[in-house]
Coordinates of C-alpha atoms and ligand atoms in Angstrom, one line a residue:
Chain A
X964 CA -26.0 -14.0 10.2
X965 CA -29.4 -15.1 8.7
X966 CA -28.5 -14.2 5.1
X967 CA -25.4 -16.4 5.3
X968 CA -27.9 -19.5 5.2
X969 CA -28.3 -19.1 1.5
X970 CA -25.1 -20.8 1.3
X971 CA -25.8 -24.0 3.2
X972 CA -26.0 -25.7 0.1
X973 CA -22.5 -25.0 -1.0
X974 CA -20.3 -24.7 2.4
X975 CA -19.1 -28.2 3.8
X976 CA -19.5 -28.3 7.5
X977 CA -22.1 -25.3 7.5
X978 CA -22.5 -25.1 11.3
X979 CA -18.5 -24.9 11.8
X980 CA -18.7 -22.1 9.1
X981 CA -20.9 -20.4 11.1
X982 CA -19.2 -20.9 14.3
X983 CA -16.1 -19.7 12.9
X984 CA -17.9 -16.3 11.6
X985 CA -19.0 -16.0 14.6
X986 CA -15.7 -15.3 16.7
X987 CA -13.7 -12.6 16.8
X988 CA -10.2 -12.5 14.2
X989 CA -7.1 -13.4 15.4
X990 CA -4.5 -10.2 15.2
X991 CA -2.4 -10.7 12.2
X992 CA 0.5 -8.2 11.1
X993 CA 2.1 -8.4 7.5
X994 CA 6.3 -7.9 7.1
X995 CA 6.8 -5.4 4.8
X996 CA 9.6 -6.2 3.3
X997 CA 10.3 -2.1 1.9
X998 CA 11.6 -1.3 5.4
X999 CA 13.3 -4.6 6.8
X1000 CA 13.9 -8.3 5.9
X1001 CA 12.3 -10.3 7.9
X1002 CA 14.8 -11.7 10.2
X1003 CA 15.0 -8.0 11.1
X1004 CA 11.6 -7.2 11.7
X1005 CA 11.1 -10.6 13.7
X1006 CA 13.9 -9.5 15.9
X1007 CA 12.4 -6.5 17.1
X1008 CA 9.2 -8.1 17.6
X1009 CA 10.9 -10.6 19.8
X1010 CA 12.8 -7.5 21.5
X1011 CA 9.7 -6.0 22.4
X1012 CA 7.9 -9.0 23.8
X1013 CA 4.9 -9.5 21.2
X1014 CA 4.8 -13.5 20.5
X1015 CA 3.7 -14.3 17.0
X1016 CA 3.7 -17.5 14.6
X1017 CA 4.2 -17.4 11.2
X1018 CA 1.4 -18.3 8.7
X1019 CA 2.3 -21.7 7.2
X1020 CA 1.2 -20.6 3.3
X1021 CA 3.6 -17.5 4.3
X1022 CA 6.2 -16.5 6.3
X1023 CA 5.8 -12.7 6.1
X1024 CA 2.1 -13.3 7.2
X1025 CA 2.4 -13.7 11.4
X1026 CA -0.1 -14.2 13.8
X1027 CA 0.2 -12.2 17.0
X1028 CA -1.0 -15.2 19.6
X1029 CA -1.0 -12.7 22.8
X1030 CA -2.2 -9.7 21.1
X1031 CA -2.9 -7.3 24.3
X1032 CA -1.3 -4.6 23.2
X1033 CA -2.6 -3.9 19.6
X1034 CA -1.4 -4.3 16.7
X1035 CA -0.6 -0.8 15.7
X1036 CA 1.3 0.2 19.2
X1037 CA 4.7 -1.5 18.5
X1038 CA 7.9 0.0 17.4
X1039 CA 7.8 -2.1 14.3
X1040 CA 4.8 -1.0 13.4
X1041 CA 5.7 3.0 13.9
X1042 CA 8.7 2.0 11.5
X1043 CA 6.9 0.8 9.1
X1044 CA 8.5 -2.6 9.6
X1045 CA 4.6 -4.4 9.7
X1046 CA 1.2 -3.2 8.3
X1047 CA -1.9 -4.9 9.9
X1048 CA -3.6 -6.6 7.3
X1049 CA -6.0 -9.6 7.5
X1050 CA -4.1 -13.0 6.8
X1051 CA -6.5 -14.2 3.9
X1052 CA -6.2 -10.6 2.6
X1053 CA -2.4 -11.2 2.2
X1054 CA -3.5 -13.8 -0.5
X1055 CA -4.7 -11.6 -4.1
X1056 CA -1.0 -10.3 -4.2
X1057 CA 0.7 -13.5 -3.7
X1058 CA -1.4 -15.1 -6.8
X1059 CA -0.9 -12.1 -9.1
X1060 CA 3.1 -12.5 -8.3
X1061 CA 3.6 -9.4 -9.3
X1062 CA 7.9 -9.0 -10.2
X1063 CA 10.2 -6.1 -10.1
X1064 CA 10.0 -3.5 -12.4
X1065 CA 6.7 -4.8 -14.1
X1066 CA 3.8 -2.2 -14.4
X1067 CA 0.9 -3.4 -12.2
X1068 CA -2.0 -1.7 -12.1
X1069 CA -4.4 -2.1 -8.7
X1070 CA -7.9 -0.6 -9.6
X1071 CA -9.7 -0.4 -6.3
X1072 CA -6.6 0.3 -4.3
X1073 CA -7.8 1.9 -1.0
X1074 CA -7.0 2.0 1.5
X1075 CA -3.4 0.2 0.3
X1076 CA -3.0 -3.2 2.2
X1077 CA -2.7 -5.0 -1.3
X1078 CA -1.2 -2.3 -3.1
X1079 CA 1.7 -2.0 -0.6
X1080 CA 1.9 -5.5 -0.7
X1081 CA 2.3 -5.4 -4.2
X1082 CA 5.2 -2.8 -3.9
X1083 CA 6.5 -5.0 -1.4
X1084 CA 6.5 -8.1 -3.7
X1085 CA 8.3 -5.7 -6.3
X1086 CA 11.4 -4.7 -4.0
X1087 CA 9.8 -1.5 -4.7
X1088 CA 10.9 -1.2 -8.4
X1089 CA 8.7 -0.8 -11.4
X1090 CA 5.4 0.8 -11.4
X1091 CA 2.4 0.4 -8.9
X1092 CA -0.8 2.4 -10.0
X1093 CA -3.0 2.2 -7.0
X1094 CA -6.5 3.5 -8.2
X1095 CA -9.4 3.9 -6.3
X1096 CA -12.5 6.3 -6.7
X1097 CA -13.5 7.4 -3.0
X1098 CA -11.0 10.6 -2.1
X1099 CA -11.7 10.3 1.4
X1100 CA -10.1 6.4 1.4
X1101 CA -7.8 7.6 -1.0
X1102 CA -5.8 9.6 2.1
X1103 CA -6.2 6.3 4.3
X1104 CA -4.1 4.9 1.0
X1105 CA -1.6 7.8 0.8
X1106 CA -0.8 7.6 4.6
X1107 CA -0.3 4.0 4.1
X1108 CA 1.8 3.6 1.3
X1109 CA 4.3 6.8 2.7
X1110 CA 4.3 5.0 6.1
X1111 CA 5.3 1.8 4.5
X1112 CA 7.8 3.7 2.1
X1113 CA 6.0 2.5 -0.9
X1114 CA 8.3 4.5 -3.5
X1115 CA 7.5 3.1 -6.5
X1116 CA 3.9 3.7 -5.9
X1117 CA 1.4 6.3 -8.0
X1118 CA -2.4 7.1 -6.8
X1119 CA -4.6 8.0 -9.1
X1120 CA -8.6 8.8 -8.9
X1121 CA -10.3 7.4 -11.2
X1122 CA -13.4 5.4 -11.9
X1123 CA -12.3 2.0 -12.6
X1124 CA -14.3 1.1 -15.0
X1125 CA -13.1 3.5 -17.4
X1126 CA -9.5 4.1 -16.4
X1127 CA -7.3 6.4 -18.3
X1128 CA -3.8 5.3 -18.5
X1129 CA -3.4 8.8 -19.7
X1130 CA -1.8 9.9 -16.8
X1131 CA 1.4 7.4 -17.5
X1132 CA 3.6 6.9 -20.7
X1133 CA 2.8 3.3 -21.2
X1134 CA -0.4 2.3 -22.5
X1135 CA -0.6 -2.0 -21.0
X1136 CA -0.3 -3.2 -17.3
X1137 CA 1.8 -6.3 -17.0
X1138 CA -0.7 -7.3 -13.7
X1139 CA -3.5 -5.9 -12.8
X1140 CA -5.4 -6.8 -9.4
X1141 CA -9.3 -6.2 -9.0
X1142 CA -10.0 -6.5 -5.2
X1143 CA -13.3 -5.5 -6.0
X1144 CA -15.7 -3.4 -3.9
X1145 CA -18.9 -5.8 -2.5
X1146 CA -20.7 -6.5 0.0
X1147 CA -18.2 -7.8 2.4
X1148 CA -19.9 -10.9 3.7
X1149 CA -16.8 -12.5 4.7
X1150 CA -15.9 -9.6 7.8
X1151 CA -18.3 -10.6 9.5
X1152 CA -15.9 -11.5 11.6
X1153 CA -14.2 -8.0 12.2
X1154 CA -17.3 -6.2 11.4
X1155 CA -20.2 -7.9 13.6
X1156 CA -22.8 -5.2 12.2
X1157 CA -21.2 -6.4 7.8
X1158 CA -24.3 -7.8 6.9
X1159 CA -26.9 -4.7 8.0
X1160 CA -28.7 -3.7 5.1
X1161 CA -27.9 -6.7 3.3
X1162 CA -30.3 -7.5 0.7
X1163 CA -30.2 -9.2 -3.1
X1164 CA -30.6 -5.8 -5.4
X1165 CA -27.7 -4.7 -3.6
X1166 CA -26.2 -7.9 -5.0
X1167 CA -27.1 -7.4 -8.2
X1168 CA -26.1 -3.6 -8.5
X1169 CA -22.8 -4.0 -7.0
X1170 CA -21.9 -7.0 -9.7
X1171 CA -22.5 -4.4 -12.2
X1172 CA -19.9 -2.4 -11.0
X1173 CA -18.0 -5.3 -10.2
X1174 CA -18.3 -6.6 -13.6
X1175 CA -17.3 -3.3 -15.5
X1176 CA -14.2 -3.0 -13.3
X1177 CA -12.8 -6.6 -14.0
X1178 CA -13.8 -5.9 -18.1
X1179 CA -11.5 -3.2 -17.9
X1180 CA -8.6 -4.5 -16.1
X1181 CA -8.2 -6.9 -18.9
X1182 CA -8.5 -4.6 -21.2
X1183 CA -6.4 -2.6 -19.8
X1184 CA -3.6 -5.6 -19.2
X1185 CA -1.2 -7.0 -22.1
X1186 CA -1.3 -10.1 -23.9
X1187 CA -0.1 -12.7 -21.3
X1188 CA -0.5 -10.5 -18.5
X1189 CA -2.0 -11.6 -15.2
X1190 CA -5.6 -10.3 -14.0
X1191 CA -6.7 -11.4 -10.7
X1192 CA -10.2 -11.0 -8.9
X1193 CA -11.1 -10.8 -5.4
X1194 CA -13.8 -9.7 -3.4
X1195 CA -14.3 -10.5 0.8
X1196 CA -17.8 -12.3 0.2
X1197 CA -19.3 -15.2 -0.5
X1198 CA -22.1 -14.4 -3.1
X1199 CA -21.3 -15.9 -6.5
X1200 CA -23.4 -13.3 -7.4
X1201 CA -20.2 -11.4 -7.3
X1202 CA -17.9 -13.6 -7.6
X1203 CA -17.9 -16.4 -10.4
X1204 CA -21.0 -14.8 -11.9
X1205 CA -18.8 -11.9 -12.2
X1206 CA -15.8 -14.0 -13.7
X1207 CA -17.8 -16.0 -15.8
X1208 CA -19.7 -13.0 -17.3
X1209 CA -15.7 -11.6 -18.5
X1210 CA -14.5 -14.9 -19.7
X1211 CA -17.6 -14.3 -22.0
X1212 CA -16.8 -10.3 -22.8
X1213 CA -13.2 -10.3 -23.2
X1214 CA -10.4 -12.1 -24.6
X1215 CA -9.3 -14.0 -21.3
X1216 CA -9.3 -17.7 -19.5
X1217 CA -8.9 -19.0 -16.3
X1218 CA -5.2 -20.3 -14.4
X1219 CA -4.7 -22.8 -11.5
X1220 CA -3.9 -20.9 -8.4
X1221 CA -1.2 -23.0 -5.8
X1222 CA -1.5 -21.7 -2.6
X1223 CA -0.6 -23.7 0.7
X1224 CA -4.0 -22.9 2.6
X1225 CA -7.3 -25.2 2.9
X1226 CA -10.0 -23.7 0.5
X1227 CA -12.8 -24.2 -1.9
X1228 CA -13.4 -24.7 -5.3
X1229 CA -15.2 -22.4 -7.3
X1230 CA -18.5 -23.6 -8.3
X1231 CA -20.1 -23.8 -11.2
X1232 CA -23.6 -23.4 -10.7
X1233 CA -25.7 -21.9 -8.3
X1234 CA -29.9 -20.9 -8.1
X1235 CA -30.1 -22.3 -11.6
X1236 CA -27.3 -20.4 -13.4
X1237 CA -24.7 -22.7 -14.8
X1238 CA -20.8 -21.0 -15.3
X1239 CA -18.1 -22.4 -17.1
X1240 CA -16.8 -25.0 -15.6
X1241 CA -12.9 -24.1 -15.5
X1242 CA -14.3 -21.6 -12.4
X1243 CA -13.4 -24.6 -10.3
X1244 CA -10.0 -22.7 -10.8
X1245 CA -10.9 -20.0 -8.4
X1246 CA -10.8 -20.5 -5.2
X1247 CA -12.9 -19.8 -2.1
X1248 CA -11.2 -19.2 1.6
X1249 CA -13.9 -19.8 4.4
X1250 CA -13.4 -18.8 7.7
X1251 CA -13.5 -22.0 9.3
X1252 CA -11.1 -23.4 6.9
X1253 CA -8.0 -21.7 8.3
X1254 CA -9.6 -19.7 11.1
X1255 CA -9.6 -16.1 8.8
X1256 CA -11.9 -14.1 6.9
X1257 CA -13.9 -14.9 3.8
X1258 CA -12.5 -14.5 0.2
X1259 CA -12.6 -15.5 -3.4
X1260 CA -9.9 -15.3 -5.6
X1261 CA -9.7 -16.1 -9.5
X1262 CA -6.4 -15.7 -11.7
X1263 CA -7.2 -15.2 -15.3
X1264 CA -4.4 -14.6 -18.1
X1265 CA -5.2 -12.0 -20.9
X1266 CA -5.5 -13.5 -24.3
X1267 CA -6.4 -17.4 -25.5
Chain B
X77 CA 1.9 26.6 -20.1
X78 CA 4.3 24.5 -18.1
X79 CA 7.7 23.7 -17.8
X80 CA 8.2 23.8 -21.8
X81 CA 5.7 27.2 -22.0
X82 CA 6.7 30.4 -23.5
X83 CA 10.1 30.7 -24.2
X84 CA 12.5 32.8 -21.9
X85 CA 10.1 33.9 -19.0
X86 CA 9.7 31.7 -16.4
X87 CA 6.5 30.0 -16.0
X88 CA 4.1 29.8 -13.1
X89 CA 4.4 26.8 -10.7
X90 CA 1.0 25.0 -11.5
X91 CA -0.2 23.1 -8.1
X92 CA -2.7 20.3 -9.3
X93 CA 0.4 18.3 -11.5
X94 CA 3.6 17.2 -11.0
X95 CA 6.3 18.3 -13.0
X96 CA 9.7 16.7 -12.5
X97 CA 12.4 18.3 -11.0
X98 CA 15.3 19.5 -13.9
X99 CA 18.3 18.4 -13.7
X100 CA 20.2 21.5 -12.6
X101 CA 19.4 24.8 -11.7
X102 CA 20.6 26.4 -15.7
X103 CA 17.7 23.8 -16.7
X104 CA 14.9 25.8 -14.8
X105 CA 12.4 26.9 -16.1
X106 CA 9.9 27.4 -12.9
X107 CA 10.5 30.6 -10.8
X108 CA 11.6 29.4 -7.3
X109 CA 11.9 25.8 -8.6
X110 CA 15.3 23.6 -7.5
X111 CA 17.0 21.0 -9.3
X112 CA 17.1 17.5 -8.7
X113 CA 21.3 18.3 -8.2
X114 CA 20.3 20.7 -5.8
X115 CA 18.0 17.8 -3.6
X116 CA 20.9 15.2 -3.7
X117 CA 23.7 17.8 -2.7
X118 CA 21.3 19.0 0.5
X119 CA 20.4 15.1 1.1
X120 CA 23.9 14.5 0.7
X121 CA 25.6 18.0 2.8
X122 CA 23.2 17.4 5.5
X123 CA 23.0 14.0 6.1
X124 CA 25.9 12.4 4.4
X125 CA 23.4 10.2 2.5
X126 CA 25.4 9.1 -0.7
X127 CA 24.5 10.8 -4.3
X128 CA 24.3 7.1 -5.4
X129 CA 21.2 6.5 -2.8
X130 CA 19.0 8.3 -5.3
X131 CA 20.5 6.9 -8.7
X132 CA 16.7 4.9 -9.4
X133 CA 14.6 7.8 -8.1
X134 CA 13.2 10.8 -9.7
X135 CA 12.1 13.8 -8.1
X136 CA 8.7 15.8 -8.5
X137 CA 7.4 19.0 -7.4
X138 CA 3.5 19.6 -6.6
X139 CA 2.5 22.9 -5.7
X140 CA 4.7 25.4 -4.4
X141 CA 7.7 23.8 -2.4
X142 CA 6.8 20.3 -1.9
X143 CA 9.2 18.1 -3.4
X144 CA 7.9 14.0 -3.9
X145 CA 10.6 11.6 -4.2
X146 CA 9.5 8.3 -6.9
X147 CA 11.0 5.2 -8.2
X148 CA 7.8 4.6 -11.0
X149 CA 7.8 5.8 -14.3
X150 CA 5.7 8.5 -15.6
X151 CA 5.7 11.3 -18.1
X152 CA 6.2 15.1 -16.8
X153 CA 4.0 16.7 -16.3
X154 CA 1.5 14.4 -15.4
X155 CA -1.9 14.7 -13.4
X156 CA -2.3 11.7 -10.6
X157 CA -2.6 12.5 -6.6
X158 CA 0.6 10.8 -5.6
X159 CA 3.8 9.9 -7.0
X160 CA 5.9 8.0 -4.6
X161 CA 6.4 10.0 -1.3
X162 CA 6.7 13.7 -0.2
X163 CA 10.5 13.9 0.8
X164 CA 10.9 17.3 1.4
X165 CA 10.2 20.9 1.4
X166 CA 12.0 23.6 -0.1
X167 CA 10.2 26.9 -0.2
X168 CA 10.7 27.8 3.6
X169 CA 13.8 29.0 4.7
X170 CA 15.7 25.7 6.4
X171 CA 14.4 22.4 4.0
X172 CA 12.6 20.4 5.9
X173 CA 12.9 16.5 4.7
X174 CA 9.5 14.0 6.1
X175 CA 9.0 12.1 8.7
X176 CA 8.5 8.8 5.8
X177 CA 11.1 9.8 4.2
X178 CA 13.5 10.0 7.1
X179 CA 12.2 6.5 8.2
X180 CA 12.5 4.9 4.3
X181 CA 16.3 6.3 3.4
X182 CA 17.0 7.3 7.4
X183 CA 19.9 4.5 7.4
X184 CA 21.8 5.7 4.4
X185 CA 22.4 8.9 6.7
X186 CA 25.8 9.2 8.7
X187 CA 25.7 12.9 10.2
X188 CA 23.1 15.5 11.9
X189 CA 21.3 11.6 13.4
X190 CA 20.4 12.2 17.1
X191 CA 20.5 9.1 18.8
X192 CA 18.1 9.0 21.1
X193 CA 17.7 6.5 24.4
X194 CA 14.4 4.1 24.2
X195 CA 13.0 6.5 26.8
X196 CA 13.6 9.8 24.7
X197 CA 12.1 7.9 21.2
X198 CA 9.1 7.2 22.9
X199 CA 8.8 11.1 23.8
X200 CA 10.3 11.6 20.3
X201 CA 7.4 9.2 19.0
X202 CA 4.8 11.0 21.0
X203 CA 5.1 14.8 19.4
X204 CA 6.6 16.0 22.6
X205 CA 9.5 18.6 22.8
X206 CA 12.8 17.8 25.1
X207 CA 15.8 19.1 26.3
X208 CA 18.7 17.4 25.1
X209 CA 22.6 17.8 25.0
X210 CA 23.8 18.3 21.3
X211 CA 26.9 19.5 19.9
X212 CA 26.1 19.0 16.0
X213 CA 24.3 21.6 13.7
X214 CA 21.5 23.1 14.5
X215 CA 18.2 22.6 12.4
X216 CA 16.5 19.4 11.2
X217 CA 18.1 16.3 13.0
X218 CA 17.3 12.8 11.9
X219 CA 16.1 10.9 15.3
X220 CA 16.7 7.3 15.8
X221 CA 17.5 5.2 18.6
X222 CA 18.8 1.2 18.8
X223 CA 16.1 -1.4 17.7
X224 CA 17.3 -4.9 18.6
X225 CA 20.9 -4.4 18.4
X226 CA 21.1 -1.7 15.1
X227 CA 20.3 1.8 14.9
X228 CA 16.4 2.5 13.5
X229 CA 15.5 6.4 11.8
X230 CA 12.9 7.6 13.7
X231 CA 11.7 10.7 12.1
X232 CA 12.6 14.4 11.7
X233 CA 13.1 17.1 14.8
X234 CA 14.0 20.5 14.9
X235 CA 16.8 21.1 17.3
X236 CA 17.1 24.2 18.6
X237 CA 18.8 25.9 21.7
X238 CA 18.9 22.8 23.7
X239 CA 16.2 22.2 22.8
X240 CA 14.6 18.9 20.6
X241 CA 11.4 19.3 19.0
X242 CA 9.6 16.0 17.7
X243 CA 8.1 17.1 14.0
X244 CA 6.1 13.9 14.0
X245 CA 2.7 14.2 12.1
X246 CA -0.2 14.1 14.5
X247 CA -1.8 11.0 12.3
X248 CA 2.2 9.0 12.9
X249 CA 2.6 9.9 16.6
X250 CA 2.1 6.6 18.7
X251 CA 2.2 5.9 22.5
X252 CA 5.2 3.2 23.1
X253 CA 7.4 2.5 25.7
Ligands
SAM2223 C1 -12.5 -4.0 -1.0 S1 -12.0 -2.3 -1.1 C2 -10.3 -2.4 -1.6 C3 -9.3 -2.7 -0.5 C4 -7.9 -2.6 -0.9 N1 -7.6 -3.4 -2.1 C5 -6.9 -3.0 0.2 O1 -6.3 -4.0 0.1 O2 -6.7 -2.2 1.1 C6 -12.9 -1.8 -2.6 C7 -12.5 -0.4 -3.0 O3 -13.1 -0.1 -4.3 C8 -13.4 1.3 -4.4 N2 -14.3 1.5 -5.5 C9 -15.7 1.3 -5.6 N3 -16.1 1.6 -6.8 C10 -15.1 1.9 -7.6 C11 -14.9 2.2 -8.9 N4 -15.9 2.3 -9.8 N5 -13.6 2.5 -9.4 C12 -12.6 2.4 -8.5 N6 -12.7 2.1 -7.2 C13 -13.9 1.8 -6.8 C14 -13.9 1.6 -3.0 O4 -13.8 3.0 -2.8 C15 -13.1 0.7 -2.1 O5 -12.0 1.5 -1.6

């Protein structure tokens, strides 16, 4: 925990913050939607005795209360009828609203709880590119996405940073997501051990990464297009630092985001850098806020 | 080399692409490569899924025999790890169609379905084999058994003298009761 107290100055209520990353994660299941509506899904649930409660921001976000059977040994779940995914996870695809038969790219895919999300927000129709760079996650992805019955859904392998759309027949993404690889502050909560090994060069070498990733996303987007940022830590380091640096690079600028769960603004300066001051737009999800994980999310739109 | 190669001789089935499935069979140009007519009609003969069912989706072969079913777009051939889902494969003697698949387009299906008690699903579910009265074809059966109040595709078994064998992946097989 000790390298979380670098962000005392910017948390309100510190001490509940670290209270809150301090206790285990509730068990939360996401509907997807590719292999039943969810009045069907909920009825099965019901059928086989799991209780639940829907997330207030979404209703195909639910929250198994008595969770002592796992979430993965149900016969939803072995139908593909609900994917365990972290509830503030469930948030980067509702903010890119991705719509059917758009092209929507998703560079660091693996292992697919976004990406089939995506597919999911799509009915399924248009194009899903899920990218990622490490094979091994890339079979976690694969197993995902078939389980789930993610058809309209292509993997590639491919370094991010300089994707090839060569592979496809179009040469613009309408979306493109960029749940970027970091150092994963905010699980501490599923991962006691997240913050082993934590130091500031490895801050500053994964916001290279990070920042070649997001450059290329919206470069890789159309006029127009949406580009959304993530990452599941706290460091602006890696997060508006990151933003800021590809407001600067590219030809891009910063949306609102409307989303029905307590957060954070962005901030706009922190160990004596200053960032543009529309990175109030992003926002960041704290686990004490709505008793989840950690996450920042920023929405850009490709051109001026 | 490829689909379009050199001229009347056909071509070698190249396993790191996809190439898409022609149309018909007088459009082939793969040795030992089927149509997309010829994926529909089994889908169709077998199972009774409609022809319509796959209107949206193209079909894809990568390497020899395994046939990926995709609603994206994307130019043939192309070079990516996935496109859509593995639906079936062809170069065995009896086509076997997936597990995912059965359990995405399952309920468009009307014959060869086993329906199974909740009992005999979870067996199903586990990878075990079972004894089972059946008076339909022999070969691959769709399971599925009744999920609050409608019937839910399970997966693909082989059934064979009495006999019900659960072709569940290892990685899909879950203990439920
Ligand atoms: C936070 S995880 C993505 C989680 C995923 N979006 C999901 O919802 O399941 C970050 C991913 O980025 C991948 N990655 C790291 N560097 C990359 C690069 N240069 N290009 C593409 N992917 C990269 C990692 O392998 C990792 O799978």
């Amino acid at each position: 925990m000790e390298p979380l107290e670098r962000y005392r100055p910017i948390i309100d209520d510190f001490e509940a913050f670290l209270e809150a990353c301090a206790r285990p994660l509730p068990s939360v299941v996401r509907v997807n939607t590719i292999a039943a509506s969810l009045e069907r899904a909920t009825a099965v649930l019901r059928e086989e005795g799991v209780e639940f409660e829907a997330a207030a921001w979404n209703p195909h976000v639910l929250r198994l209360t008595d969770d002592a059977q796992g979430p993965g040994s149900t016969w939803v779940s072995f139908c593909g009828m609900t994917h365990g995914q972290e509830e503030v996870s469930a948030v980067p695809p509702v903010v890119l609203d991705p719509q059917p038969g758009e092209r929507v790219w998703d560079a660091c895919a693996a292992p697919g709880g976004k990406a089939t999300q995506i597919a999911a927000l799509m009915d399924d129709c248009g194009t899903v590119v899920a990218n990622d760079s490490n094979l091994g996650r890339l079979s976690s992805l694969r197993f995902n996405a078939e389980r789930l019955g993610a058809s309209a859904l292509a993997v590639t392998h491919q370094d991010a940073r300089n994707f090839s759309l060569k592979p496809f027949d179009f040469d613009e993404f309408d979306r493109a997501l960029v749940d970027a690889p970091c150092s994963c502050e905010g699980t501490i909560r599923k991962n006691p051990d997240a913050l082993d090994g934590w130091s500031e060069a490895h801050l500053e070498s994964v916001s290279g990464v990070q920042k070649g990733i997001l450059r290329r996303a919206v470069q890789a987007t159309r006029e127009g297009g949406t580009v959304v940022y993530s990452t599941c830590t706290f460091a602006p380091e890696e997060n508006e630092a990151v933003v800021d640096y590809v407001l600067d690079a590219e030809d891009c600028h910063l949306r609102e985001i409307e989303i029905d769960l307590e957060h954070s603004p962005g901030i706009t300066a922190w160990e004596g850098e200053t960032y543009d001051e529309r990175l109030e737009r992003a926002i960041r999800l704290y686990p004490h806020q709505n008793d989840t994980g950690g996450f920042f999310v920023a929405k850009l739109e490709v051109g001026s | 080399m490829g689909e379009n190669g050199d001229g009347d001789g056909l071509a070698e089935n190249v396993g790191q692409r996809f190439d898409r499935l022609p149309a018909t069979a007088d459009e082939r140009r793969v040795e030992g490569r089927v149509s997309r007519e010829e994926v529909c009609t089994y889908f169709e003969e077998r199972f009774g899924m409609p022809l319509e069912t796959f209107e949206e989706y193209t079909f894809w072969e990568k390497g020899s025999g395994r046939i990926w079913i995709y609603a994206g777009e994307a130019p043939t051939p192309t070079s990516v790890e996935a496109l859509g889902m593995t639906c079936l494969r062809t170069r065995q003697e009896h086509w076997k169609p997936t597990t995912d698949f059965v359990a995405r387009f399952g309920h468009h299906a009307t014959r060869c379905v086993i329906d199974l008690t909740r009992e005999q699903a979870a067996r199903f579910v586990r990878g075990e084999d079972q004894e089972l009265p059946w008076d339909g074809d022999w070969g691959y059966l769709i399971a599925a058994c009744e999920l609050a109040g409608e019937r839910e595709p399970l997966g693909v078994g082989l059934y064979v003298h009495g006999e019900f064998r659960s072709m569940v992946p290892k990685g899909r097989q879950r203990a439920l009761e």
